[in-house]
Short mmCIF file of N, CA, C and O in Angstrom, two decimals:
data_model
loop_
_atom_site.label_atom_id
_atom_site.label_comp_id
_atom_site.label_asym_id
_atom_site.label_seq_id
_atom_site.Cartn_x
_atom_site.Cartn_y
_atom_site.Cartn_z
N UNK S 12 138.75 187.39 -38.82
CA UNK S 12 139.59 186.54 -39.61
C UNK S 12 139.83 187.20 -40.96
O UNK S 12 138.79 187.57 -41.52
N UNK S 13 140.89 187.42 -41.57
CA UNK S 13 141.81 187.94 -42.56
C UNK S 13 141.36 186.82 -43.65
O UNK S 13 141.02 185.75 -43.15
N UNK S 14 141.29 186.91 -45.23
CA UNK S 14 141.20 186.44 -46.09
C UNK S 14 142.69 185.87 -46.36
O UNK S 14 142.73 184.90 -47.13
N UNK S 15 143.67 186.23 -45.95
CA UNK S 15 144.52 185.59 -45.91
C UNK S 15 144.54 184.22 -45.73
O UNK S 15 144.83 183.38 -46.58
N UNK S 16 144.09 183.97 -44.12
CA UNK S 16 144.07 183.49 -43.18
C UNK S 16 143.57 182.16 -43.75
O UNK S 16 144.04 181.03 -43.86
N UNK S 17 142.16 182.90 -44.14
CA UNK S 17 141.12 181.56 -45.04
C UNK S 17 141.88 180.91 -46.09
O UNK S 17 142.09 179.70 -46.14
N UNK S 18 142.32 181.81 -46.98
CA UNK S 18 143.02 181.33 -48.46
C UNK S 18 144.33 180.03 -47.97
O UNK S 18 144.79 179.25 -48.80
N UNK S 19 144.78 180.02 -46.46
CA UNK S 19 145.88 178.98 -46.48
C UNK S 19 145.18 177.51 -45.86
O UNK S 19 145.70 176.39 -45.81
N UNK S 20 143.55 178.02 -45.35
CA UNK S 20 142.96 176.61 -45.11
C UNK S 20 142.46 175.21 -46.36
O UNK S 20 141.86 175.21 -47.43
N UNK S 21 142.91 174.45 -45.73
CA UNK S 21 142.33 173.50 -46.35
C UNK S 21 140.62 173.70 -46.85
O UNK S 21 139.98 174.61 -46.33
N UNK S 22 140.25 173.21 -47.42
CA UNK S 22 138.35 173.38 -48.22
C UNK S 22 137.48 172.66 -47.06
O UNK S 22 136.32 173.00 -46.85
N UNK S 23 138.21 171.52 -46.24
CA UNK S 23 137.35 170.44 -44.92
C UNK S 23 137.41 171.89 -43.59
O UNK S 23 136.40 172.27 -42.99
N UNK S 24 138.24 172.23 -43.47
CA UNK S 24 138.90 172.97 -42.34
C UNK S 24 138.35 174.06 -42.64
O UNK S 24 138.51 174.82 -41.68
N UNK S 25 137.76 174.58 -43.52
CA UNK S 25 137.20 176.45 -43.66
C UNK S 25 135.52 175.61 -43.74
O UNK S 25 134.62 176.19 -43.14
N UNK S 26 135.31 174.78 -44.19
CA UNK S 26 133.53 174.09 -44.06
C UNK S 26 133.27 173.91 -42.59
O UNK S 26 132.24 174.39 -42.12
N UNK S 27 134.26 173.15 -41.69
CA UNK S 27 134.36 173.12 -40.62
C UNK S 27 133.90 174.79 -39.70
O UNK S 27 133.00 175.04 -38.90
N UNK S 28 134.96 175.60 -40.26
CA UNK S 28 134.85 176.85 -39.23
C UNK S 28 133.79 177.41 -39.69
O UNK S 28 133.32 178.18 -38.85
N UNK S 29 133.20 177.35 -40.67
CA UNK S 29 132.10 177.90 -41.12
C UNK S 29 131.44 177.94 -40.37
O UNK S 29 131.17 178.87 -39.61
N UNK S 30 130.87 176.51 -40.47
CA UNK S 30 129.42 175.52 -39.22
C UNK S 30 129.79 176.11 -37.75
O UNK S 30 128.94 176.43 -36.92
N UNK S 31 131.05 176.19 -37.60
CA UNK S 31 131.00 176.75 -36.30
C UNK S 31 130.57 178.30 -35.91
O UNK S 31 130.06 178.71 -34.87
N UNK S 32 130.98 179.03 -37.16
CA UNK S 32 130.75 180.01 -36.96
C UNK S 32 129.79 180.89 -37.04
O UNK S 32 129.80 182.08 -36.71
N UNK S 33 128.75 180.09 -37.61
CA UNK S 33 127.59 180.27 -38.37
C UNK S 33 126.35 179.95 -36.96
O UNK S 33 125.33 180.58 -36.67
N UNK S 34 127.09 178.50 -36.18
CA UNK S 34 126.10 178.12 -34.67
C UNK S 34 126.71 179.42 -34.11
O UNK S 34 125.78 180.20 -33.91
N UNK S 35 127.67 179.87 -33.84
CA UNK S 35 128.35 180.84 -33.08
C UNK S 35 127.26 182.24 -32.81
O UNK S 35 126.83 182.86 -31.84
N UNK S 36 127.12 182.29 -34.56
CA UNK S 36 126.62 183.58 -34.76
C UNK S 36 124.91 183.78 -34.23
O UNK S 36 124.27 184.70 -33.72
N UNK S 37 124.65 182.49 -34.63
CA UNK S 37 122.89 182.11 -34.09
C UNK S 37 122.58 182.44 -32.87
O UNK S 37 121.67 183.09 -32.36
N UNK S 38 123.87 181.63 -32.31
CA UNK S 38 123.79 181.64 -30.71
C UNK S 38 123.37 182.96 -30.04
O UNK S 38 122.32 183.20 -29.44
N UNK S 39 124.65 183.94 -30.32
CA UNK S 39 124.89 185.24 -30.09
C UNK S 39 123.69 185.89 -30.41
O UNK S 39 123.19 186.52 -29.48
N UNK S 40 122.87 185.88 -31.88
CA UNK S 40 121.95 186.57 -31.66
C UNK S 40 120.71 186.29 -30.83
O UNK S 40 119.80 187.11 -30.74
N UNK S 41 120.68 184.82 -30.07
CA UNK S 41 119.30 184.63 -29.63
C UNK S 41 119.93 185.56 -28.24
O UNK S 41 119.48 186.68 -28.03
N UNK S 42 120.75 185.10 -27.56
CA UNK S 42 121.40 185.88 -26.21
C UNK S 42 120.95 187.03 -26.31
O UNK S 42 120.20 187.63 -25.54
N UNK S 43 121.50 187.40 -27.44
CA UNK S 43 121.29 189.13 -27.69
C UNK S 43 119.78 189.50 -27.42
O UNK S 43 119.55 190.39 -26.60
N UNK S 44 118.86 188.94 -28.00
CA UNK S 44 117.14 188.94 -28.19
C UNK S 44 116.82 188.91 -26.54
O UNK S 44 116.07 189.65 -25.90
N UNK S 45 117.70 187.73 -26.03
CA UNK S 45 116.99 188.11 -24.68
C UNK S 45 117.71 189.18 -23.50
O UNK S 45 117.08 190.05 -22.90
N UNK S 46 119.11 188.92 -23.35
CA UNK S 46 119.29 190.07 -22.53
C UNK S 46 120.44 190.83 -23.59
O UNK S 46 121.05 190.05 -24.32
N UNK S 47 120.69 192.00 -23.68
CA UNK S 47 122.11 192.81 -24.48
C UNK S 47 123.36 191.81 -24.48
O UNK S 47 123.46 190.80 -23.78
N UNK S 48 123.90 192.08 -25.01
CA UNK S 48 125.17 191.76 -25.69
C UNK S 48 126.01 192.44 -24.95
O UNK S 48 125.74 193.62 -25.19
N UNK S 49 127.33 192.39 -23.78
CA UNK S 49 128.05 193.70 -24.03
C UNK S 49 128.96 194.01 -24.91
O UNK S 49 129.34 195.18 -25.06
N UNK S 50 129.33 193.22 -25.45
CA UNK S 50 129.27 194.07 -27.35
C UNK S 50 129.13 194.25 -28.33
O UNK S 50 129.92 194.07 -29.26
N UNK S 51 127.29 194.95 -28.32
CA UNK S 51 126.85 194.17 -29.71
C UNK S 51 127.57 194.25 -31.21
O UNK S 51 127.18 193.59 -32.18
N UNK S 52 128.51 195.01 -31.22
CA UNK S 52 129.16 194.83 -32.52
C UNK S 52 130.05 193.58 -32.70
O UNK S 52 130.57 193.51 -33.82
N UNK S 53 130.44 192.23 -31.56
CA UNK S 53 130.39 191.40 -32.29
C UNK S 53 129.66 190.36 -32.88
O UNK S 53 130.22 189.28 -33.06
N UNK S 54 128.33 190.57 -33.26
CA UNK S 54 127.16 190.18 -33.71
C UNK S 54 127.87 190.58 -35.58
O UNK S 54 127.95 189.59 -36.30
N UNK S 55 128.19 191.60 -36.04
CA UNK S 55 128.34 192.50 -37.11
C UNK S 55 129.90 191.59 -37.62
O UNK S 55 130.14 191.17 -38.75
N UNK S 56 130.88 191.46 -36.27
CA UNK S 56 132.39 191.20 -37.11
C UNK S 56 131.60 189.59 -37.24
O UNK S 56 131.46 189.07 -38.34
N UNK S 57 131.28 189.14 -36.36
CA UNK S 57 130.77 187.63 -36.98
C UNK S 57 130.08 187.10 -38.33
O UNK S 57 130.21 186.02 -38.91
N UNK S 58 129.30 188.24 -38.64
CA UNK S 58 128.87 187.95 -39.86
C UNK S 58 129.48 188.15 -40.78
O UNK S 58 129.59 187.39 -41.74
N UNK S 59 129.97 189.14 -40.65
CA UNK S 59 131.45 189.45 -41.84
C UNK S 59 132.20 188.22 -42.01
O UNK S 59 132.26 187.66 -43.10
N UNK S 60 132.77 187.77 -40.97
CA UNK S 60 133.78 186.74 -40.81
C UNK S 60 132.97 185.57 -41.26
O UNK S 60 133.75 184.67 -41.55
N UNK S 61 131.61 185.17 -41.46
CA UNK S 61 131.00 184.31 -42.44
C UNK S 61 130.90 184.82 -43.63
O UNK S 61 131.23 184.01 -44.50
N UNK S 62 130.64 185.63 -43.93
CA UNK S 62 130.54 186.22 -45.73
C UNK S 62 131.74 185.67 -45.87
O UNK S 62 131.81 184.65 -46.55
N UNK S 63 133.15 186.30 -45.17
CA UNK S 63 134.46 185.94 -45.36
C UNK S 63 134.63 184.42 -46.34
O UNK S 63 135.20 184.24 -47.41
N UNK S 64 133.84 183.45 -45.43
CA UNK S 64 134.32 182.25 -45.58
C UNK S 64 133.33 181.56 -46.47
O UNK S 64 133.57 180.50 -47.05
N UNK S 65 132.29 182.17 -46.55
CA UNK S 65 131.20 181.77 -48.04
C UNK S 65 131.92 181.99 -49.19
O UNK S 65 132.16 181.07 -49.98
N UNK S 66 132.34 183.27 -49.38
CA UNK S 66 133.26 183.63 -50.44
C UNK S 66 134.42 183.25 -50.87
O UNK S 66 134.90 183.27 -52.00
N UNK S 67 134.91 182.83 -49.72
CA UNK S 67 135.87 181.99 -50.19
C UNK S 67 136.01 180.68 -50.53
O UNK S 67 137.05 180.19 -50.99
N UNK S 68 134.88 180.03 -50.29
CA UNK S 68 134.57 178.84 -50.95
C UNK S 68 134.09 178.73 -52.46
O UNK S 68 134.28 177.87 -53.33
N UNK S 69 133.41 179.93 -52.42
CA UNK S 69 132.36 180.06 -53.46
C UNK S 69 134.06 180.46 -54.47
O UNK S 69 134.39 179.68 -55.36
N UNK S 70 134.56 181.18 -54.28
CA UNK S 70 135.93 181.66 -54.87
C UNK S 70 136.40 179.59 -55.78
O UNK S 70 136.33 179.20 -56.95
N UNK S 71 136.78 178.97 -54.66
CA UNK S 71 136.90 177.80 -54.96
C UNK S 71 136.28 177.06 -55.65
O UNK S 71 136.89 176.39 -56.47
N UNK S 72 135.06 176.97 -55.54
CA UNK S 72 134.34 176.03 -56.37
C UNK S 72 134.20 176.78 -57.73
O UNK S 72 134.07 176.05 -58.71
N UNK S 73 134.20 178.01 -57.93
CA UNK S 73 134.17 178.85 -59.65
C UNK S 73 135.73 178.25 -60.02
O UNK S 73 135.69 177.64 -61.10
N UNK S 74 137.01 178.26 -59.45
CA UNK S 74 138.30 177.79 -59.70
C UNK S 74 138.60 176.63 -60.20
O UNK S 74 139.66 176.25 -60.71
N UNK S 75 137.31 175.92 -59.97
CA UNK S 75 137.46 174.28 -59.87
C UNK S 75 137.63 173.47 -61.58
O UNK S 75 137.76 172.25 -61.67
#
């Protein structure tokens, strides 16, 4: 996900994808722990794509 992308969500709607993305990412790594991933690099864009959306909140609430 593009910072773009984030910057046109609503503040409910990027908290929302967050939580999801954040169980998403949990998920993925317990899978991973027990059998491989076949591709563990999206373990890596997932977390990015949460920094993504921390920051851009965090962007928001300093704006406020």
């Amino acid at each position: 996900m593009k910072m773009t992308e984030l910057k046109g969500l609503a503040e409910k709607d990027l908290r929302e994808k967050l939580e999801n993305a954040e169980a998403a990412y949990n998920q993925m790594k317990l899978n991973h722990a027990v059998s491989p991933l076949e591709n563990p690099s999206q373990i890596k864009i997932a977390r990015r794509d949460i920094a993504r959306m921390k920051t851009e909140l965090q962007q928001r609430e300093l704006n406020k």
